[in-house]
Each structure stands twice: as structure tokens, then as C-alpha cells.
Coordinates of C-alpha atoms in Angstrom, one line a residue:
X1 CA 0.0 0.0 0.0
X2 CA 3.1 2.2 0.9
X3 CA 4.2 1.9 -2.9
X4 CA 0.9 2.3 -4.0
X5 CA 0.3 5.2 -2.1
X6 CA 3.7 6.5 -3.3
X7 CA 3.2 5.7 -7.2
X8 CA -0.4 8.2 -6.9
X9 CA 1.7 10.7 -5.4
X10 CA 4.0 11.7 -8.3
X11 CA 2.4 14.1 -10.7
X12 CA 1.0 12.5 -13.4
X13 CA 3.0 14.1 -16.0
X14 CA 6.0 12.9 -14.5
X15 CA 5.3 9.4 -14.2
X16 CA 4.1 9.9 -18.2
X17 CA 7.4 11.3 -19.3
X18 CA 9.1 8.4 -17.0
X19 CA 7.5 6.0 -18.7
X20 CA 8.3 7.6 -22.2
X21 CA 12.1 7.2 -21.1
X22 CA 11.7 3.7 -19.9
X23 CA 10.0 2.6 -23.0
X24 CA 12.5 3.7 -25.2
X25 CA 15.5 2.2 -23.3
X26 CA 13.3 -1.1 -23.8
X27 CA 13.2 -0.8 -27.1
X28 CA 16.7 -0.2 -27.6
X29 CA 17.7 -3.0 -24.9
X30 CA 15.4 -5.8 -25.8
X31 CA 13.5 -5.0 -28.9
X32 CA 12.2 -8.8 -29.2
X33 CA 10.4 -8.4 -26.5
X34 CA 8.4 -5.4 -27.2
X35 CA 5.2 -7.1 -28.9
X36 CA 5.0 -8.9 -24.9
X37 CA 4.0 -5.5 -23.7
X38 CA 2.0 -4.3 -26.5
X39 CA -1.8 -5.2 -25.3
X40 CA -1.4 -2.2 -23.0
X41 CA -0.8 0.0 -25.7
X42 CA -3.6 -1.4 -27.4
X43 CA -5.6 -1.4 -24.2
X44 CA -4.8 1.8 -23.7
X45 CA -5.9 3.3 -26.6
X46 CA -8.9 1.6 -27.2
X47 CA -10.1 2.7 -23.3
X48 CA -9.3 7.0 -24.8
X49 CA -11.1 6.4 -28.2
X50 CA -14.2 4.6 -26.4
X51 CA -14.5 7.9 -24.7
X52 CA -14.1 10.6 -27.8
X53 CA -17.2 9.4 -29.4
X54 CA -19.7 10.4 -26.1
X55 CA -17.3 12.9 -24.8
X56 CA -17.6 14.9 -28.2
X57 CA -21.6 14.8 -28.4
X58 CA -22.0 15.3 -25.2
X59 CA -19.4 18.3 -24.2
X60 CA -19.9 20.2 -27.4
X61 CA -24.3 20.0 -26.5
X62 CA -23.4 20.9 -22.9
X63 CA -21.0 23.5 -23.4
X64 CA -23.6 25.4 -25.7
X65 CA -26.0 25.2 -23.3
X66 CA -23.9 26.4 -20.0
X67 CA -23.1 29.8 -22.8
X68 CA -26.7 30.7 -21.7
X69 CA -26.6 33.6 -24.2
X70 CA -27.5 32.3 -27.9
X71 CA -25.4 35.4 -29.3
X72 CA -22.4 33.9 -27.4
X73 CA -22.1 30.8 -30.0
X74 CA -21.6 32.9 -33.3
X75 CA -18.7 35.0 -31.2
X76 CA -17.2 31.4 -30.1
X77 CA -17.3 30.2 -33.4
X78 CA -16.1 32.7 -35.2
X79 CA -12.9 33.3 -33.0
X80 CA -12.2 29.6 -32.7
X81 CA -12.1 29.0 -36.3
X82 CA -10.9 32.3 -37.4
X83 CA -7.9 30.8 -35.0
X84 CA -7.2 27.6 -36.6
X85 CA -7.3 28.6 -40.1
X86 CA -4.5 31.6 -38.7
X87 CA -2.1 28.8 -37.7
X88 CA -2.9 26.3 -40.5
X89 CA -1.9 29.0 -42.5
X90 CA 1.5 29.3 -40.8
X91 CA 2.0 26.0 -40.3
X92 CA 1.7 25.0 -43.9
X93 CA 4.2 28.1 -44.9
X94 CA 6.8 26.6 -41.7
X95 CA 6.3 23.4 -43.4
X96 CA 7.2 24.9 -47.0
X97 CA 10.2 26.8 -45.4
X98 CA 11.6 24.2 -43.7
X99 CA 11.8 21.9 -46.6
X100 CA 12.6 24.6 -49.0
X101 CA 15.7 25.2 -46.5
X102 CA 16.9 21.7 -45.7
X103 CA 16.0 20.2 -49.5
X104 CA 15.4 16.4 -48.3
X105 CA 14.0 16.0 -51.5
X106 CA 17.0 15.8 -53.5
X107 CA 18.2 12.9 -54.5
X108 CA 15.6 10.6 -52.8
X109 CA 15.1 7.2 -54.0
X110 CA 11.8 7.2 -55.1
X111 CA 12.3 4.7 -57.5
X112 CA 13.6 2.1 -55.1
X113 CA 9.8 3.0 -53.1
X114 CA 6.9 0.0 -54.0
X115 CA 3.6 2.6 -55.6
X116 CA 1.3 2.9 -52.8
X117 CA -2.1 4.6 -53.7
X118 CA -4.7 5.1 -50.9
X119 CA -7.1 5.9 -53.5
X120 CA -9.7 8.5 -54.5
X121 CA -9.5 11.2 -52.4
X122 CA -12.8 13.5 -50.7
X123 CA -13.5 15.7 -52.2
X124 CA -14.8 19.4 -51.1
X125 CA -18.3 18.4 -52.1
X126 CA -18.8 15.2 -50.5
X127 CA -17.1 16.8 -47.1
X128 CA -19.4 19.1 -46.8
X129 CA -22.5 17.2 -47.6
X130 CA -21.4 14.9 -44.8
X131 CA -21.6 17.1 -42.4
X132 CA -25.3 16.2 -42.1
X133 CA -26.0 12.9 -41.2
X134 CA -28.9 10.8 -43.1
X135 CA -28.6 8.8 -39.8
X136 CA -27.8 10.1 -36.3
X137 CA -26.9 6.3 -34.8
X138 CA -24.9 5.5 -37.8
X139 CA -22.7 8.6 -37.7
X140 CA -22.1 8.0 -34.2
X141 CA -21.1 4.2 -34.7
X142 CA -18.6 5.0 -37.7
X143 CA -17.4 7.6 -35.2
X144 CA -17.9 10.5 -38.3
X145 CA -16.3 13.8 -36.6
X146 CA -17.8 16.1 -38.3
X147 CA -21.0 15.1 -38.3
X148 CA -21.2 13.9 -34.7
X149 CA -20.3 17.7 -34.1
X150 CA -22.8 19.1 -36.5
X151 CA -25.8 16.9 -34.5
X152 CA -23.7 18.2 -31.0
X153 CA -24.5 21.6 -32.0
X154 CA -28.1 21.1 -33.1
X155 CA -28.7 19.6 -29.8
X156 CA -26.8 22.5 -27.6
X157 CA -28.8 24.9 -29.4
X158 CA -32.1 23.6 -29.4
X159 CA -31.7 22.7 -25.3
X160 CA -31.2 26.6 -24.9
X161 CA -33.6 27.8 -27.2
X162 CA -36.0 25.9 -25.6
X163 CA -35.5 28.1 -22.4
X164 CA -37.7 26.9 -19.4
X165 CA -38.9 23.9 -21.0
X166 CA -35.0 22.6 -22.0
X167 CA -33.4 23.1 -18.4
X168 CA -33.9 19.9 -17.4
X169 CA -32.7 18.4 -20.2
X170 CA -29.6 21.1 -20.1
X171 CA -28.7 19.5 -16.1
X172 CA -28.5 16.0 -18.0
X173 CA -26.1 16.9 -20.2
X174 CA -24.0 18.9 -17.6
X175 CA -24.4 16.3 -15.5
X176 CA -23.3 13.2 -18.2
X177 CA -20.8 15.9 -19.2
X178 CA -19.0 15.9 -15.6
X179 CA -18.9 11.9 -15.2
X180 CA -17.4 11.4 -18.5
X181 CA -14.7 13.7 -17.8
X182 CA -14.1 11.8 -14.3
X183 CA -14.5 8.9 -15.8
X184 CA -11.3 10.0 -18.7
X185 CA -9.3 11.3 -15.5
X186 CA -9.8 7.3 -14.5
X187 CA -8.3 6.4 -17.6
X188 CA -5.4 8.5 -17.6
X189 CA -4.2 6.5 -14.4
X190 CA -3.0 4.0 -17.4
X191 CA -1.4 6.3 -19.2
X192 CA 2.3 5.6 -18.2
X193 CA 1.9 1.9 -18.9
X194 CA 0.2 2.8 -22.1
X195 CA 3.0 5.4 -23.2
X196 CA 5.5 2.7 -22.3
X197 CA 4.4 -0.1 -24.6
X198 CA 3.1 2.4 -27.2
X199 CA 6.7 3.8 -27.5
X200 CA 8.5 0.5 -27.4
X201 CA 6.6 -1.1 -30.0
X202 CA 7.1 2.0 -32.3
X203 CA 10.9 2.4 -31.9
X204 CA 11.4 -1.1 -32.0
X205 CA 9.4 -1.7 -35.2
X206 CA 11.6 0.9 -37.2
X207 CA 12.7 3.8 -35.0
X208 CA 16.0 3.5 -36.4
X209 CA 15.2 3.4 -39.5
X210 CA 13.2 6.3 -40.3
X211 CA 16.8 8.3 -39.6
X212 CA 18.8 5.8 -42.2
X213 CA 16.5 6.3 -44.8
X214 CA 14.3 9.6 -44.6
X215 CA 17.0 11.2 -42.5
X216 CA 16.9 14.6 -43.8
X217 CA 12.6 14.4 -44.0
X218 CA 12.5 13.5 -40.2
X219 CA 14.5 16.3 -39.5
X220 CA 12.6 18.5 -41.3
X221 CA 9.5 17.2 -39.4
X222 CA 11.0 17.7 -36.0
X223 CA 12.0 21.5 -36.9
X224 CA 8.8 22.2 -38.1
X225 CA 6.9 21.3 -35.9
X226 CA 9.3 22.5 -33.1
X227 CA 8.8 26.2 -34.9
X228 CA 5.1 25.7 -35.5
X229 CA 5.0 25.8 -31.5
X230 CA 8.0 27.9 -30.4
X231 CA 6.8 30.8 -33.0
X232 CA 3.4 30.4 -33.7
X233 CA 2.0 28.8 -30.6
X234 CA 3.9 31.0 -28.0
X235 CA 3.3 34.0 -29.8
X236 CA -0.6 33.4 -29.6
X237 CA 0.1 32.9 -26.1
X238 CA 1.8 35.6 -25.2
X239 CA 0.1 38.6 -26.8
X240 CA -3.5 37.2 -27.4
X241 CA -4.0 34.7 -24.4
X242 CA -1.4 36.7 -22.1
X243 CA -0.4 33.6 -20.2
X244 CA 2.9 32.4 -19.0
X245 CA 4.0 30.1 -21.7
X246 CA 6.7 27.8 -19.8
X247 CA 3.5 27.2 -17.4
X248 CA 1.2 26.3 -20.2
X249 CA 3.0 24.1 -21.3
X250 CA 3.8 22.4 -17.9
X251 CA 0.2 22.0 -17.7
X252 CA -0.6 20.2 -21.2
X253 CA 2.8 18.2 -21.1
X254 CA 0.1 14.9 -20.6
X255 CA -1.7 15.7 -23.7
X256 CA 1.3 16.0 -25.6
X257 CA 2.6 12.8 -24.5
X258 CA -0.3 10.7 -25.3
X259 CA -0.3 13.2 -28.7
X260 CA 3.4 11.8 -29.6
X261 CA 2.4 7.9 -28.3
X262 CA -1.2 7.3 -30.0
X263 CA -0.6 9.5 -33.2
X264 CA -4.2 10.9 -33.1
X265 CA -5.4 13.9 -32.6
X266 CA -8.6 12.1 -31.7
X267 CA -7.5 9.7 -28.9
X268 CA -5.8 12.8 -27.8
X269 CA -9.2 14.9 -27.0
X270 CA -10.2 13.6 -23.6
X271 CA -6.9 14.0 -22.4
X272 CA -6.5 18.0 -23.6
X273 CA -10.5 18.4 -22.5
X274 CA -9.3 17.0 -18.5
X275 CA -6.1 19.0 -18.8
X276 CA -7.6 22.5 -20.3
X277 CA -10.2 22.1 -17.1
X278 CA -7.3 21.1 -14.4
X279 CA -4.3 22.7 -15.5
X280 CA -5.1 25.8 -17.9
X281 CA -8.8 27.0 -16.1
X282 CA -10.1 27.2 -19.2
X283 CA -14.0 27.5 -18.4
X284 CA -16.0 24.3 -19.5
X285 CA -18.3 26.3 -22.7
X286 CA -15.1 27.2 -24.4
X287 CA -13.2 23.8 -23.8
X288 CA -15.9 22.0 -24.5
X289 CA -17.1 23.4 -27.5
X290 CA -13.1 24.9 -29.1
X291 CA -11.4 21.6 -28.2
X292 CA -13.5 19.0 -30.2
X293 CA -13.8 20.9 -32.9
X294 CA -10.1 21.3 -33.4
X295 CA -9.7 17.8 -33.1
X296 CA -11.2 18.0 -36.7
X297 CA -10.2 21.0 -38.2
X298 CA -6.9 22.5 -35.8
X299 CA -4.5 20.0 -37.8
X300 CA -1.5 22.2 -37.6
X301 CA 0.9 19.2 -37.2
X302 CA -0.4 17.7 -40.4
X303 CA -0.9 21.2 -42.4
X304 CA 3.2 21.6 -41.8
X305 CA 3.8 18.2 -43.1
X306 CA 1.7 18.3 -46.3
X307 CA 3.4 21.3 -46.9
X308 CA 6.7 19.9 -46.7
X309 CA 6.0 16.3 -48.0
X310 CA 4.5 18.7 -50.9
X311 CA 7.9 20.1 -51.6
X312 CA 9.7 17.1 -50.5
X313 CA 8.0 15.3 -53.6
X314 CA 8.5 18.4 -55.7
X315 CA 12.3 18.6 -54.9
X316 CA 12.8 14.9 -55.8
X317 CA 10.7 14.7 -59.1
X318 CA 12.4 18.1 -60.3
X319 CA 9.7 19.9 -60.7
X320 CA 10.8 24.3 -61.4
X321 CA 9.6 25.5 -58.2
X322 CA 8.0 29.5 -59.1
X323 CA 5.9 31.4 -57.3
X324 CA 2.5 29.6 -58.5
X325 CA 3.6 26.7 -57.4
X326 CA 4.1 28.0 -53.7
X327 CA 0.8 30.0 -53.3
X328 CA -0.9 26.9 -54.8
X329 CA 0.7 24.4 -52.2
X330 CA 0.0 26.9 -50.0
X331 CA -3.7 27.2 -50.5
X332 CA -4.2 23.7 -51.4
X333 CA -2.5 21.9 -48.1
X334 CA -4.2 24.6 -45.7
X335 CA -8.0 23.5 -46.9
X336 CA -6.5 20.0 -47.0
X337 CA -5.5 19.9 -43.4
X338 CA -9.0 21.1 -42.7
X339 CA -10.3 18.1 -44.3
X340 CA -8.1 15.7 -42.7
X341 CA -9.3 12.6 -40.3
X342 CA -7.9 13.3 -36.7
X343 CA -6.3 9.3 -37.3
X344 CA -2.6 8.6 -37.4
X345 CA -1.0 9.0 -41.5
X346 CA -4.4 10.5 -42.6
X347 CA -2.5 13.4 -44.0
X348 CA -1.1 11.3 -46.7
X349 CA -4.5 10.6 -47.8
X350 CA -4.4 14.7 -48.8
X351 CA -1.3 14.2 -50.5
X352 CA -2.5 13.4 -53.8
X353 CA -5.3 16.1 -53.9
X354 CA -2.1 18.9 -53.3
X355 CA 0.4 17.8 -55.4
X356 CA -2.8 17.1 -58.4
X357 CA -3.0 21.2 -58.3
X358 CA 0.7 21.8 -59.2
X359 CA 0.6 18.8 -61.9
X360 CA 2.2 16.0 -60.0
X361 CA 0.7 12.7 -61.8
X362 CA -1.2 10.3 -59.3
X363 CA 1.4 7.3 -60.1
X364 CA 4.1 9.7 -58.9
X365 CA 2.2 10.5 -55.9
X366 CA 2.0 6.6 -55.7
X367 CA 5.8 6.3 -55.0
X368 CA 6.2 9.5 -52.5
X369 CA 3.4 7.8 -50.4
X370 CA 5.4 4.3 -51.1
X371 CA 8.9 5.6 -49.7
X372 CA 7.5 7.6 -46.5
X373 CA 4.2 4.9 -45.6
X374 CA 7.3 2.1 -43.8
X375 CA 9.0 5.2 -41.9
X376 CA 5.8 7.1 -41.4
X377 CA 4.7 5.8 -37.6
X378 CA 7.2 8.3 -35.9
X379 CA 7.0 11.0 -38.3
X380 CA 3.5 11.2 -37.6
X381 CA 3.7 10.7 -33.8
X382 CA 6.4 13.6 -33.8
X383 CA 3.6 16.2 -36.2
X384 CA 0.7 15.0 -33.8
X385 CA 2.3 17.4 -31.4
X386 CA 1.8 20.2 -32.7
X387 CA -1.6 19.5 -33.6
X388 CA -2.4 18.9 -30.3
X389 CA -0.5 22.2 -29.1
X390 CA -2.3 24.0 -31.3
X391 CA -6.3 22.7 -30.1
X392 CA -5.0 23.8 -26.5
X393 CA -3.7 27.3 -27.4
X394 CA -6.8 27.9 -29.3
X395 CA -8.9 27.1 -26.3
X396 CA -7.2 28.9 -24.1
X397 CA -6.8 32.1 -26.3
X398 CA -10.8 31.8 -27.2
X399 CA -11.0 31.4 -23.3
X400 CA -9.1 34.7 -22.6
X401 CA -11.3 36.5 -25.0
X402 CA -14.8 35.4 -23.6
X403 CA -13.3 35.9 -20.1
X404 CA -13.5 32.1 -19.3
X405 CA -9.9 31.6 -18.1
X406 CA -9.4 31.2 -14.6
X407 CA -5.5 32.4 -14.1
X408 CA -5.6 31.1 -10.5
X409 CA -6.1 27.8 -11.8
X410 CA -3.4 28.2 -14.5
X411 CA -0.6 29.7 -12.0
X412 CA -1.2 27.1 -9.7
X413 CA 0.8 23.3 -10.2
X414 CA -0.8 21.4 -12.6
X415 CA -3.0 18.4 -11.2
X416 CA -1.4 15.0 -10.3

């Protein structure tokens, strides 16, 4: 009980990062026997995506409803998207600028890559149209993002346009609101042991690898991203939120963790919803509205990387790099990112709708997605970061602006 006791007494974030370390140092020591420990990572993550399906309908329709003002949502809405598409924006250029600096491009062996096509991309179109479901149950049970967020909204705003009559129906979803989010703060117990297998499977299976063969790519993913943060990010945070940015960061460093372990922006949502509440103060209409919404459309991580897989592909086939080409990359990867699944390598899915604008041919395409898909695990656990960086600086910048941001709470430690 004394070790028990012990174990629950070190911050959470600590025993996260711990665990991170040791899972590494496993991988390195004894890679064979990584796939031993690897139904916790699979536990793990199946226990945080059971939870973003009723934590999104839920959170989004209770948040609405706790705004108590109708004319509160447009001003919400407006701010929190006006927001992401800001930093898409930059992260796409960071992700240009990066690759346009480094080159990895040249002289990559694409011919050596097997063709890979995911096939026909979304389109615009049939993205929006999907946004209204033709069946509530069934967009719920596919676990369809946009739409479950579509029928959340519906929901918030018919509860408080309802006014006397909806109140009861507004201290249901309050109250399912509050016990899913104690029940994910149940669930983060098993973080460390999930980070730990999570890690040690994925630097095991080809850690080593991604730095022999797409060397100068996974640097160039690691820079920008850590730029998409360190200037973007922290710039948001210091002159529109006005918070201490070394604290912030403290207080989200469990959502980044399980960010860089699962991949997906998705699993990643009940973890930045618990720590937006207990480490930032961010009030519960803005958190629970801003951050579910970014986990479909504040894909900074992935906006960067279609931006410089874009020019990475460019760079290799040869292809005279003028000013059209930029601003069409540019425009092209920012609504792409918007469109993107919040699921580990869904930005390579955008790929092919990008480089299609500046002329690449799909069966190129084919081989860029063929040489990266192998290596593509960690790449995409390192841009998941940002992503995830960026959902919680939104909220808490939204936060600052409709005066829901407690800065008691966000001085203070963060929560064990």
C-alpha cells in the first residue's frame, strides 16, 4: 500500500514522461520483447477512443448550453475557427520553409519505393454534404467527426432555445458531461503503462530506420513542428491569451505525451479536454465546445507536413519551383489539413489532392506515399504534437477573449 500510495503521489505528467524514457531504453535493450507489452498500448488506446465518441456529443451540447446567451455561439465560433485557419496558414508556410531550406528531396530514392495509392481522395463536395448525417446512430457508430459535431450543435442549441422547458434536459447533459470527464481522469491512471508499450513497440518496429533512410525528412519534421510551437504557438500565447507560456506548457505536457504515443489527434481529445479544465482554467463552454472541434479541423501538425512532404516530392521529381507553385501548395495543403481525419498517416490521404494542383501525376504520388508509408509511424507521432499544441492554445486564447480563463487555476501546479 506504501508503494501504491507512493506511485499516486508523483504528478501524473511525471510518471508519463518516466515511462516515455523507460520505453525507449526497452526498445533499444530488448527490442524482441516489445510485442510482450504491446496489449497495453492497445488497451490503452482503445479505453481514450471509447471515450471521444460520447465525450464529443456530449461536451460540445453541454457546453452550448452552459453559454446561456444564444449570441455567445456565433462569437465562439467565429474566433475559434478564425484561429485555426490563422495557424494552419502558418504551419503549412513553416512546413514549406523548412523543406525549401533543408531540401530532403534531393536525390531521394523514389524509384527504389513500392507505388502505394490510398485511393480516390474526398472531395470538397462530399465533405461538406457529410456534415449532415442521413442517420444520427450510424454517424455515431462510424465515429464520423464532423457530423457527430454538426448533431452536438443542433442539440446545444435547441436545449437553450427551448428556455424553461429545455433546463432539465440542459442539467442532463452537464451532469453526463461531468462523469465522462471523471471517468477519462480514470483512464489517464493507465497512461504511463500505455506510453510505455506504445513507445516501445514504435521504436522497436523501425525507430532506427526512419533516420537511415528519410534522414533529412524526419528532420525536417521535427524542426517544423518545433517552430510551429515555439513561433506560432507561443506568440498566440503571449500577446492574445497573455499567459505564462513555460507554465502552459507544464500544464498540457500529458496531452502532448499521449499526442506523440497514439498519433491521433482524436485519442488525444479527452486527455486535452481533463487538462484544459485542471491545469489551464479554461471555463468548460469554451473547452468543450473549441477543443472537439479542433480535433477536426486545428491540424497544424499535419498542415506543416503536407506542406513539406509537398515540396519534398516536388524537390525529388524536379519539378521548377516559381511562385505559382508556392501559393498553390500553400492554398491547397491549408484547406486540405482542414479536411483531414484526426487518425494517425491521414495526412497522406491529402497528398495526392495537393500535389494534383501543381501537376504531380497520381502514379508519382503513388511512390512519394510508397517511400514515406514504412517510416511514417514516428513521423507522424512527432507532427501529432503540434496538432495537439495547437487545439489547446486555441482554447485557451478563445478562453481569454470570452473571459473564461481562470488564471488562478493556470498559475497554480498542474493536477497530479
Amino acid at each position: 500500500m506504501r508503494l501504491l500510495r507512493g506511485w499516486f503521489a508523483i504528478p501524473l505528467w511525471k510518471r508519463v514522461l518516466g515511462a516515455l524514457a523507460l520505453g525507449l531504453l526497452f526498445a533499444l535493450v530488448w527490442p524482441q520483447a516489445t510485442p510482450a507489452v504491446q496489449f497495453m498500448g492497445d488497451l490503452f488506446v482503445r479505453a481514450i477512443r471509447m471515450l471521444v465518441v460520447p465525450i464529443v456529443l456530449v461536451t460540445i451540447a453541454s457546453g452550448i448550453t452552459a453559454l446561456g446567451d444564444p449570441k455567445r455561439i456565433g462569437s465562439l465560433g467565429g474566433r475559434t475557427i478564425g484561429l485555426f485557419a490563422l495557424t494552419t496558414a502558418f504551419a503549412v508556410s513553416i512546413g514549406m520553409a523548412v523543406a525549401t531550406l533543408i531540401r530532403p528531396g534531393e536525390g531521394a530514392p523514389l524509384g527504389t519505393a513500392a507505388p502505394h495509392v490510398f485511393g480516390k481522395p474526398v472531395t470538397p463536395y462530399e465533405q461538406l454534404i457529410g456534415i449532415i448525417p442521413t442517420n444520427i446512430v450510424e454517424a455515431l457508430s462510424k465515429g464520423d467527426m464532423l457530423a457527430i459535431i454538426f448533431v452536438a450543435i443542433l442539440l446545444g442549441v435547441g436545449t437553450l432555445v427551448a428556455g424553461e422547458a429545455g433546463k432539465p434536459f440542459a442539467s442532463l447533459l452537464q451532469s453526463a458531461s461531468s462523469v465522462l470527464l471523471k471517468i477519462v481522469g480514470i483512464v489517464m491512471e493507465a497512461t504511463p503503462f500505455g506510453v510505455f508499450a506504445l513507445i516501445a513497440n514504435a521504436v522497436a518496429a523501425n525507430g532506427a530506420a526512419v533516420f537511415v533512410n528519410v534522414g533529412w525528412l524526419a528532420l525536417a519534421v521535427v524542426l517544423g513542428s518545433a517552430l510551429q510551437i515555439l513561433l506560432v504557438h507561443s506568440l498566440l500565447l503571449k500577446f492574445l491569451a497573455r499567459v505564462p507560456i513555460l507554465r502552459f506548457y507544464r500544464g498540457i505536457v500529458d496531452a502532448l505525451v499521449v499526442a506523440f504515443s497514439t498519433a491521433s489527434s482524436s485519442a488525444t481529445l479527452p486527455v486535452a479536454m481533463r487538462v484544459a479544465e485542471k491545469n489551464l482554467g479554461v471555463g468548460r463552454p469554451v473547452f468543450s465546445t473549441v477543443l472537439p472541434l479542433g480535433a477536426s479541423i486545428g491540424k497544424d501538425g499535419t498542415a506543416m507536413y503536407v506542406g513539406l512532404l509537398s515540396m519534398f516530392a516536388l524537390q525529388a521529381f524536379g519539378t521548377p519551383l516559381t511562385p505559382t507553385v508556392y501559393g498553390l501548395v500553400l492554398l491547397t495543403g491549408a484547406l486540405a489539413a482542414f479536411g483531414t481525419a484526426p487518425v494517425p498517416s491521414a495526412s497522406l490521404f491529402m497528398l495526392a489532392a495537393v500535389l494534383s494542383a501543381v501537376g504531380v501525376a497520381p502514379e508519382q504520388t503513388a511512390l512519394v506515399v510508397g517511400f514515406v508509408l514504412p517510416f511514417d509511424r514516428l513521423l507522424d507521432m512527432t507532427r501529432t504534437v503540434p496538432s495537439a499544441s495547437a487545439n489547446l492554445t486555441v482554447a485557451t486564447t478563445v478562453a481569454r477573449w470570452e473571459r473564461e480563463l481562470d488564471d488562478e487555476v493556470l498559475r497554480a501546479r498542474p493536477v497530479a
